[in-house]
Coordinates of C-alpha atoms in Angstrom, one line a residue:
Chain D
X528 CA -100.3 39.4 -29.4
X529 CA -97.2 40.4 -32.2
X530 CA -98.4 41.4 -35.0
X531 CA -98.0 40.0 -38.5
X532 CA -95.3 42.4 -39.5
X533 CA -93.5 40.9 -36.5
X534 CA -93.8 37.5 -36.9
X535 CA -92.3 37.5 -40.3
X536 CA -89.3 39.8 -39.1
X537 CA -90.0 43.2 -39.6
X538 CA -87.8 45.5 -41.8
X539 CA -85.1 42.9 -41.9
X540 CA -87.2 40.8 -43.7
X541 CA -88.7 43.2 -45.8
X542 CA -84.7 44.1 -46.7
X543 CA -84.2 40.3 -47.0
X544 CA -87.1 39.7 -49.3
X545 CA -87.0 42.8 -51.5
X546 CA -83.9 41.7 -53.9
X547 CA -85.4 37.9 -54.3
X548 CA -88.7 39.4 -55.3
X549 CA -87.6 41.6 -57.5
X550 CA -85.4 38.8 -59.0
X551 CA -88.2 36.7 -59.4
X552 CA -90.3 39.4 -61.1
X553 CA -87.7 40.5 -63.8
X554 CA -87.4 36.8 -64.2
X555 CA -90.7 36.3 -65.2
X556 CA -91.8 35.8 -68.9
X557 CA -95.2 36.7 -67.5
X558 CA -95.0 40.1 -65.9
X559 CA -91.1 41.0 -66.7
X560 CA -92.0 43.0 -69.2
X561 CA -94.2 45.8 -67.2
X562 CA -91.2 46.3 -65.1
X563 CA -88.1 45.7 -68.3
X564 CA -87.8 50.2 -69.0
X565 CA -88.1 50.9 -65.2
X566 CA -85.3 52.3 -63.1
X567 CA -83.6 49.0 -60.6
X568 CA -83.1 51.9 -57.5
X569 CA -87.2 53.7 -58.2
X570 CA -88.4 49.7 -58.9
X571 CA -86.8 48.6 -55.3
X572 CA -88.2 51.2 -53.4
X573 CA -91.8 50.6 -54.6
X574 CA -91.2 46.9 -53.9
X575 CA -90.3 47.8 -50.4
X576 CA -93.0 49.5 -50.0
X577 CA -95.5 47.0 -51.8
X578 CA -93.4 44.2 -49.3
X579 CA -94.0 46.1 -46.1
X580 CA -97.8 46.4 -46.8
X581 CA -97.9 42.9 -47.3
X582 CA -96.3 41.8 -44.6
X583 CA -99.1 43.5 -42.4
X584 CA -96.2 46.5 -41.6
X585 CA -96.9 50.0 -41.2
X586 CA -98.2 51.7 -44.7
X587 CA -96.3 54.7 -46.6
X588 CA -96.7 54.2 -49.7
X589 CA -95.2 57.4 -51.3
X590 CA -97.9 59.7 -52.9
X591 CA -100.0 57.4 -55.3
X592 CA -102.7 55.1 -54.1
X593 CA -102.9 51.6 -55.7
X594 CA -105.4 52.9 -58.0
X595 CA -103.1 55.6 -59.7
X596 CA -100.3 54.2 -59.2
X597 CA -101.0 51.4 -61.6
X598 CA -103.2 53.3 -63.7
X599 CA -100.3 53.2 -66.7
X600 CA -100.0 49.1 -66.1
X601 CA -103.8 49.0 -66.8
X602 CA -103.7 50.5 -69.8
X603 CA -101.0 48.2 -71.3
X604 CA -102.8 45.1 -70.3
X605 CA -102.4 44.9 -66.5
X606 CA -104.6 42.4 -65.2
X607 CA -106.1 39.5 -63.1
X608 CA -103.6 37.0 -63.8
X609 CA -100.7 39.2 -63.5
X610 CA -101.5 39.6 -59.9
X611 CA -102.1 36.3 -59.9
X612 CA -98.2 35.9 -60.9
X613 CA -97.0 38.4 -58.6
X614 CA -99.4 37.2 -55.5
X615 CA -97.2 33.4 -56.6
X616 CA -93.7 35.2 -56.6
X617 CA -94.6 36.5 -53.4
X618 CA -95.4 33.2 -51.8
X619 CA -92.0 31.9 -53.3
X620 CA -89.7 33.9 -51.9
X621 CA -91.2 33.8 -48.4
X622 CA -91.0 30.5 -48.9
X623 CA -87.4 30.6 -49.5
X624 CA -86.8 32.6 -46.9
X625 CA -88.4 30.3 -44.8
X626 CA -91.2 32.0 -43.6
X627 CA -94.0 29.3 -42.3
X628 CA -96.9 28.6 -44.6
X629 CA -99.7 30.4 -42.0
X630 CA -97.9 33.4 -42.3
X631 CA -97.1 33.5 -46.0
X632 CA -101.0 32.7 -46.7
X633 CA -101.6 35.6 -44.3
X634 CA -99.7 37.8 -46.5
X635 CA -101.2 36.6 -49.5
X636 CA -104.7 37.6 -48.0
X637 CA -103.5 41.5 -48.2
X638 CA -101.8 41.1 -51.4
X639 CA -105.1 39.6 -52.4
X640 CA -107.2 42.3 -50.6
X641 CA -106.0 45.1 -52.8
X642 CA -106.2 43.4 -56.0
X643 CA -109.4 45.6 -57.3
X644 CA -107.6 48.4 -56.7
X645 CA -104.5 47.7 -58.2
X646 CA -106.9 46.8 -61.7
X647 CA -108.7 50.1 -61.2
X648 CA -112.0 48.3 -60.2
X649 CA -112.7 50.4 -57.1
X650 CA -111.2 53.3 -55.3
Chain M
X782 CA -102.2 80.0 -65.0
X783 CA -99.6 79.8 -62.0
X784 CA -97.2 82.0 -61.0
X785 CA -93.7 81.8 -60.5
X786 CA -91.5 84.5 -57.9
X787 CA -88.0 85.3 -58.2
X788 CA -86.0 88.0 -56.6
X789 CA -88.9 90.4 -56.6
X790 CA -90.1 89.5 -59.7
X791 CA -93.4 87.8 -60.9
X792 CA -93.9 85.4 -63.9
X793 CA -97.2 84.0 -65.4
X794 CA -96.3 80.2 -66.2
X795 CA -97.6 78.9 -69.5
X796 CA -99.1 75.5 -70.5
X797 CA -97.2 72.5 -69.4
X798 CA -93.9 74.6 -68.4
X799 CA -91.1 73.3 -65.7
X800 CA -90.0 76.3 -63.4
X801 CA -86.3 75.7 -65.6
X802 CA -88.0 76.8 -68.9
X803 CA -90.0 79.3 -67.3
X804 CA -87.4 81.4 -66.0
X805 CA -84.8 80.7 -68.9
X806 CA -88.1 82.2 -70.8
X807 CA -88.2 85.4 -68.7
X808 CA -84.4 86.0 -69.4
X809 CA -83.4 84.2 -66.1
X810 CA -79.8 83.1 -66.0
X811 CA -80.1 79.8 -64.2
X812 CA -77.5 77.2 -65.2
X813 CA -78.6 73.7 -65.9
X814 CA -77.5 71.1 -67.7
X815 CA -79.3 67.7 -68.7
X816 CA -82.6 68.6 -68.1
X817 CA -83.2 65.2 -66.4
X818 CA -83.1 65.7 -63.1
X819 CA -79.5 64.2 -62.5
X820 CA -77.0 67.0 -63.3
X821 CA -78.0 69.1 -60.0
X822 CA -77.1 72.3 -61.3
X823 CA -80.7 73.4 -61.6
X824 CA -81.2 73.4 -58.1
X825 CA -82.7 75.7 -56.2
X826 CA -85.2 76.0 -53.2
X827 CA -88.4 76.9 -52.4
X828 CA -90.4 76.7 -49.3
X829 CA -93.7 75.4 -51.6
X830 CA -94.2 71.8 -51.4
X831 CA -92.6 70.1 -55.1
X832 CA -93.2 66.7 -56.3
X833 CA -91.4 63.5 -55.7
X834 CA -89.7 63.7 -58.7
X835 CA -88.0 67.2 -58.6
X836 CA -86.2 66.0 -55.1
X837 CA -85.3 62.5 -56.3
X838 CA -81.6 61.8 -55.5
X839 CA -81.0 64.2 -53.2
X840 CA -79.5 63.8 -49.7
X841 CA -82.3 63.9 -46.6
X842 CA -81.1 67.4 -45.5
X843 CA -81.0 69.0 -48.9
X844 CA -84.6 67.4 -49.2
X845 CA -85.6 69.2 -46.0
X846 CA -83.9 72.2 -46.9
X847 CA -86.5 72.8 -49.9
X848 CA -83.7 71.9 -52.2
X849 CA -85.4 70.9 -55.9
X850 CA -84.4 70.6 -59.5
X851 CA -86.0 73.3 -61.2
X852 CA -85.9 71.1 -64.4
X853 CA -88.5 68.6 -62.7
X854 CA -90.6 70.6 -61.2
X855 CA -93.9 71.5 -64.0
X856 CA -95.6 75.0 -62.6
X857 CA -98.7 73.6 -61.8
X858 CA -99.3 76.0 -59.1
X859 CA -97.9 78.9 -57.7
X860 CA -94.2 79.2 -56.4
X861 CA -91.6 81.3 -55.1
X862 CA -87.8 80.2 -55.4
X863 CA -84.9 81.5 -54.2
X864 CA -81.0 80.9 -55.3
X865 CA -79.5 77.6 -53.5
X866 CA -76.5 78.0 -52.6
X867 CA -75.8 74.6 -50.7
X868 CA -74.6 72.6 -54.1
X869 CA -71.4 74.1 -53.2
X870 CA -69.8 77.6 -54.8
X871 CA -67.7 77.3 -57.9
X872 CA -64.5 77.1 -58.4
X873 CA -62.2 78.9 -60.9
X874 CA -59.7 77.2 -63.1
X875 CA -57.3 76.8 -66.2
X876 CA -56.9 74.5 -69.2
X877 CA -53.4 73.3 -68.6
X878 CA -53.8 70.1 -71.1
X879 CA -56.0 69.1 -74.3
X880 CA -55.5 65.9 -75.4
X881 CA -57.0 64.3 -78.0
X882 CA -57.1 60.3 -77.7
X883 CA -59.5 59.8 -80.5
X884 CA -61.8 60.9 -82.9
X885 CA -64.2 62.1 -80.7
X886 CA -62.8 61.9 -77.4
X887 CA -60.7 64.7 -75.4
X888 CA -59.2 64.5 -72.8
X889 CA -58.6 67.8 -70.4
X890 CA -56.3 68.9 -67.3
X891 CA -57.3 71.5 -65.5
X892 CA -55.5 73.3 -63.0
X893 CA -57.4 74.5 -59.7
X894 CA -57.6 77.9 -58.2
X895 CA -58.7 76.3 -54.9
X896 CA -58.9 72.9 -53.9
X897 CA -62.4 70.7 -54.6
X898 CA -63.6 68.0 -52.0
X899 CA -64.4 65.2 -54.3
X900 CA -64.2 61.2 -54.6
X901 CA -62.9 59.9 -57.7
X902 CA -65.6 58.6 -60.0
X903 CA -67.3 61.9 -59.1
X904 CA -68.8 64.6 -61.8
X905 CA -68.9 68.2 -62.0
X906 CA -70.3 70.8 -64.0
X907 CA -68.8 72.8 -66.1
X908 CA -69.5 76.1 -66.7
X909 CA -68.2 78.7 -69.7
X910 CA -67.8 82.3 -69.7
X911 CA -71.2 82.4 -71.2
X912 CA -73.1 80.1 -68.2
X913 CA -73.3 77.3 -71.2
X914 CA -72.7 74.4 -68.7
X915 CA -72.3 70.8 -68.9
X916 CA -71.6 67.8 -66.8
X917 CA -68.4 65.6 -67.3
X918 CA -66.7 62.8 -64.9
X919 CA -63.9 63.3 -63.1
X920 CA -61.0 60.9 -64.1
X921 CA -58.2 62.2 -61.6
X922 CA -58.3 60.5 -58.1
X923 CA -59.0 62.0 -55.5
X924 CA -59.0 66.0 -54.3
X925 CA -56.3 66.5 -56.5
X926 CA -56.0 70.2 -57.7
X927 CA -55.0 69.5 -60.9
X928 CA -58.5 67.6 -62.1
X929 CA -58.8 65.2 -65.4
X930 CA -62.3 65.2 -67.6
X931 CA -62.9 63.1 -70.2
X932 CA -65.2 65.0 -73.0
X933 CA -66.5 62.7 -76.0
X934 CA -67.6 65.2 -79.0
X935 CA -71.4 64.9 -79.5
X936 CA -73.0 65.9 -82.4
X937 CA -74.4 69.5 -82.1
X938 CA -73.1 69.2 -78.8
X939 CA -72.1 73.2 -77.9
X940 CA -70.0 72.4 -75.0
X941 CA -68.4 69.3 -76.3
X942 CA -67.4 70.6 -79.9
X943 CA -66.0 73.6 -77.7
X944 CA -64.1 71.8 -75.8
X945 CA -62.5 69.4 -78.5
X946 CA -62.1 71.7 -81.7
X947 CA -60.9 74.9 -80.1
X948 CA -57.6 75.4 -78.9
X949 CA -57.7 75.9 -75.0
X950 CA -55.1 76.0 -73.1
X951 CA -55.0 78.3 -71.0
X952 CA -59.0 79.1 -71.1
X953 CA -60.6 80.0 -67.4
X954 CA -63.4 78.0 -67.2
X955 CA -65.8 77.3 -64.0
X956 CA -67.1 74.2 -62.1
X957 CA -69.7 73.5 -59.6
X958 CA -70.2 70.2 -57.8
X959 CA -69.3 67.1 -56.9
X960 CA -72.2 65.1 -57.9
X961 CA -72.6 61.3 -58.4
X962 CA -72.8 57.7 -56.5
X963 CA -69.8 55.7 -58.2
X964 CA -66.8 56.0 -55.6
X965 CA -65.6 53.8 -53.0
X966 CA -66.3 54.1 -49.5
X967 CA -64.5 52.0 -46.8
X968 CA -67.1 49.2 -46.9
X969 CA -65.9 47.8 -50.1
X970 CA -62.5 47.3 -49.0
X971 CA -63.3 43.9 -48.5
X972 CA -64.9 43.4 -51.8
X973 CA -63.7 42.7 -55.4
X974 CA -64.9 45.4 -57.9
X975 CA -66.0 44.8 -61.2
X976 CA -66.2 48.1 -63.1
X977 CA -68.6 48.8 -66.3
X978 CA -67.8 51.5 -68.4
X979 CA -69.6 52.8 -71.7
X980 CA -67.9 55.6 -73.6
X981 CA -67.2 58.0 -71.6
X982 CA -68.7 56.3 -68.9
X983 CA -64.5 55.0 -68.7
X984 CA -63.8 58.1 -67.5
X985 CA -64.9 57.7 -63.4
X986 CA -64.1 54.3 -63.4
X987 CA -60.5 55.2 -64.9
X988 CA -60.0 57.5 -61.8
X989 CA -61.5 54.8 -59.3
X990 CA -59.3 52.1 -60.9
X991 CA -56.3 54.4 -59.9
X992 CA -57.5 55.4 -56.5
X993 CA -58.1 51.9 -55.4
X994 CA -54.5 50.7 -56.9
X995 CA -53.2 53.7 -55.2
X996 CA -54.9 52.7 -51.5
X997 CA -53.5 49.7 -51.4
X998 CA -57.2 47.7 -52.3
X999 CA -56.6 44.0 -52.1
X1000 CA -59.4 42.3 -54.0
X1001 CA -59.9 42.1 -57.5
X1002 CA -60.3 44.8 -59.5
X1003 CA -61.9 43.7 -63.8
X1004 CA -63.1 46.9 -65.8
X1005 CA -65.1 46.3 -68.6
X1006 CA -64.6 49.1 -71.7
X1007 CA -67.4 49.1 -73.9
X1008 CA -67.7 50.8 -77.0
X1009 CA -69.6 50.8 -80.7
X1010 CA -66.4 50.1 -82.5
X1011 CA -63.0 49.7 -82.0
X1012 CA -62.3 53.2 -82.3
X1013 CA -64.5 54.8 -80.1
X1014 CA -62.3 53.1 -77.1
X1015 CA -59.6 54.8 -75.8
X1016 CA -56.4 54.9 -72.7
X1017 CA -56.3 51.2 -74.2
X1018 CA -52.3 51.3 -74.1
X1019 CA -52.2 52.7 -70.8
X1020 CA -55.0 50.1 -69.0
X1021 CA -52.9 47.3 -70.8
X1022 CA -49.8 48.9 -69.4
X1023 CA -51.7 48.6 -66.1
X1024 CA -53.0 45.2 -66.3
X1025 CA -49.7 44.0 -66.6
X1026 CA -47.7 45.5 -63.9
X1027 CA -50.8 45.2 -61.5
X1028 CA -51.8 41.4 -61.1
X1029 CA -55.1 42.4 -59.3
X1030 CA -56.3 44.2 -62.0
X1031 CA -58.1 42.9 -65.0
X1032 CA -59.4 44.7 -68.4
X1033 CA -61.1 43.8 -70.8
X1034 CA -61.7 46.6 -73.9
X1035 CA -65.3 45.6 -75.8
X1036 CA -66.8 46.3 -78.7
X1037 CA -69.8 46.0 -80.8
X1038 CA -69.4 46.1 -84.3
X1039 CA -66.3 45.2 -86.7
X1040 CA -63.9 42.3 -87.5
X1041 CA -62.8 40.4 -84.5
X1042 CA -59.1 41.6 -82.9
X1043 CA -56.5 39.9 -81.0
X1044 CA -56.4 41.6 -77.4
X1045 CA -59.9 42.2 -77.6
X1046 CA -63.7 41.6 -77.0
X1047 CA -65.6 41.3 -79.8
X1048 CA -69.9 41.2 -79.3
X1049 CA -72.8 42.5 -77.4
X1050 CA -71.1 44.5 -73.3
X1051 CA -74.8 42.9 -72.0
X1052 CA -74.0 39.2 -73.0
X1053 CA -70.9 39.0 -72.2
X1054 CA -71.7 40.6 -68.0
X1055 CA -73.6 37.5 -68.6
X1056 CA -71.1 35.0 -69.0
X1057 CA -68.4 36.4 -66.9
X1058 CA -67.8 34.7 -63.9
X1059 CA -67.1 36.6 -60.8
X1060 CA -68.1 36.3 -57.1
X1061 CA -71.5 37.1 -56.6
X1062 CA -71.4 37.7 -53.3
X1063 CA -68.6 40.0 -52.4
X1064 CA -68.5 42.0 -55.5
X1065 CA -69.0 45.8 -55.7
X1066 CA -70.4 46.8 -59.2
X1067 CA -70.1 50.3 -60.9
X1068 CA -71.9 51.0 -64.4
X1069 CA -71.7 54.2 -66.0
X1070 CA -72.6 55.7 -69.5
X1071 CA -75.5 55.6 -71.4
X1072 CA -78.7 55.3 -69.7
X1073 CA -79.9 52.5 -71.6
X1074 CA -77.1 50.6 -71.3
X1075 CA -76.6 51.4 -67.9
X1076 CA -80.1 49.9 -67.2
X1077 CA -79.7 47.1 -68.6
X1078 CA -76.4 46.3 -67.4
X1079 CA -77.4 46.4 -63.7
X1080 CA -80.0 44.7 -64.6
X1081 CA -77.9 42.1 -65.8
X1082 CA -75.4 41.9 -63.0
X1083 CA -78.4 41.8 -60.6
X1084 CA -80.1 39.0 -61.9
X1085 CA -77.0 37.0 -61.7
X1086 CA -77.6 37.7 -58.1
X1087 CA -75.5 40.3 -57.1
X1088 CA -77.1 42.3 -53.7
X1089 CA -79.1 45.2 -54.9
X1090 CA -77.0 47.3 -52.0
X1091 CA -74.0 46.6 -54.1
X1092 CA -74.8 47.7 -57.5
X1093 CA -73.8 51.8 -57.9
X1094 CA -74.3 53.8 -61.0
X1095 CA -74.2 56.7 -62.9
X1096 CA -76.2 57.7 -66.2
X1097 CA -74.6 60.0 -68.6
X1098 CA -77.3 62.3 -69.8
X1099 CA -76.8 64.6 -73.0
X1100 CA -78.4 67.8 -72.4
X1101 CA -81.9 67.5 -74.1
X1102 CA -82.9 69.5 -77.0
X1103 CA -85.1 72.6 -75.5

């Protein structure tokens, strides 16, 4: 059986989705403004990396777990329902990218399963 | 507290200190530059694992090589570093020209004792007598011997006041390099550039405009000259000059603040990126100047929806106070 990271198209897709989701984010009234003094080439690689867990690929975040890694976010307000809003942009550009709804509601599910560490609630 | 080995020599880092400071501290002559991690003249190389930051930029190889900048890197632990000498070895030259085209900017020619593999849009770093060293664009094209910097006086600015109150010519002066992402490689060919230059950021995008007239490009090629006020832009004769014997090539000189002026742009470099109209999809984008406004600027021409892939830049970084 292919795996998840497969079926959505692998790095291609990660490379496809990366600039859409990003778009989206900056876009956003919501959340744009956790991401408005970051550097565009730093921000992308992060999202690739945040884009390839979530498509079920294979994991390298670089250095930092969730936890620390959005440690400084938490402390300037980072929480439930900006994951909410990012978890959303997520579905949208799969969507757009037309990616079929089982999959994209898989790849909310990880998104979803690292939420409390992303808010610092566990480790 | 850590320590920090150099040539044969031991030092005990203090609170909060990047290996740069430390051995600058110690009497070290190690040349550097913005202090930012972006100049690359502080690198050196260690065989001690650094952090992410002190490598970021750098080519795969140099990474593996234990290539660092020095600047970056905090002495949280021990270390031993060595001399790199894979940025390249430095090259003597002259002050042949000085010219200044404004208030606060000067332009230089310096002649070559040996020839220097670079792209235009490149930088380098310049170094005086007295290992005071600086980075400035190239504005020449292409691995040309005689090379042109553009130098914009800063206030306090050792290098810069140097360089644009003295008289020079004829003054041996070092450089080390090439550094820097904004040059064209064969894949734009097919692409229209749009060019955005703040201040001094003119001056690689001046040398690429050239390069790509001179190659034969075919698309379009618009540059965008922002400044604070009228006066602080420059080479506006010559671009004009340019615009009109070279129907691919647009240019449009901005500024900020002051009364409106025929031949001009008048108002805020970020609004209007956003109104102009250009082809989103086959456009190759350079920014280069300030950091602030080079951040915002790409951030601009992305959201429009230009391909992250085809958005280059370069910050200009003054040299930090220590």
């Amino acid at each position: 059986m292919s795996s998840l990271f497969e079926n959505i198209g692998g790095e291609k897709a990660v490379d496809a989705a990366v600039d859409i989701f990003y778009r989206k984010v900056l876009a956003d009234d919501r959340i744009s403004h956790f991401f408005d003094d970051v550097d565009m080439e730093d921000q992308i690689a992060k999202q690739k990396s945040f884009l390839t867990m979530a498509f079920g690929g294979p994991v390298n975040y670089s250095g930092l777990n969730m936890k620390e890694g959005h440690k400084h976010l938490v402390a300037r307000g980072l929480n439930d329902s900006h994951v909410d809003a990012v978890i959303e942009l997520l579905g949208g550009t799969l969507k757009e990218l037309n990616v079929p709804a089982e999959l994209i509601s898989q790849v909310a599910g990880i998104a979803e399963s690292v939420r409390g560490q992303v808010l610092g609630r566990q480790g | 507290m850590a320590t920090l080995t150099y040539k044969d020599r031991s030092f005990q880092g203090q609170e909060s200190e990047t290996i740069l400071d430390c051995l600058i501290r110690n009497g070290e002559k190690i040349p550097h530059s913005c202090k930012s991690g972006i100049c690359q003249s502080c690198v050196m190389k260690t065989n001690d694992p650094v952090d992410l930051v002190s490598q970021k930029g750098l080519k795969p190889t140099k990474k593996e090589a234990g290539l660092f900048y020095t600047c970056q890197q905090s002495l949280n632990k021990d270390f031993e570093v060595f001399d790199s000498h894979e940025s390249g070895p430095p090259i003597d030259g002259e002050i042949i020209s000085q010219q200044r085209v404004s208030s606060s900017v000067v332009i230089l020619k310096i002649q070559l004792d040996s020839p220097l593999e670079y792209k235009a849009g490149q930088f380098v770093n310049v170094f005086r007598t007295d290992q005071l060293c600086r980075s400035y664009s190239l504005a020449s094209v292409s691995n040309n011997q005689i090379i042109e910097l553009h130098v914009r006086k800063v206030p306090e600015g050792s290098m810069s006041n140097w360089l644009y109150d003295s008289n020079l010519l004829g003054q041996k002066i070092t450089l080390s390099g090439p550094v820097g992402e904004c040059y064209l490689t064969q894949d734009m060919e097919n692409d229209d550039l749009l060019l955005i230059g703040v201040g001094t950021g003119l001056a690689p995008l001046y040398g690429i405009v050239h390069e790509a007239i001179a190659n034969g490009f075919k698309g379009k090629i618009t540059l965008f000259h922002g400044g604070l006020r009228l006066e602080s832009l420059y080479l506006v004769e010559e671009l004009k000059n340019l615009e009109q014997t070279h129907s691919q090539f647009n240019y449009f000189p901005v500024y900020l603040l002051g009364e409106s002026k025929e031949g001009f742009l008048q108002g805020d470099l970020v609004e209007l990126l956003k109104k102009h109209e250009f082809d989103l999809k086959n456009t190759t984008v350079m920014v280069c100047g300030d950091p602030d406004m080079v951040k915002k600027l790409k951030q601009t021409v992305f959201l429009k929806g230009v391909s992250s892939k085809k958005i280059f830049s370069d910050a200009f970084v003054s040299n930090k106070k220590v």
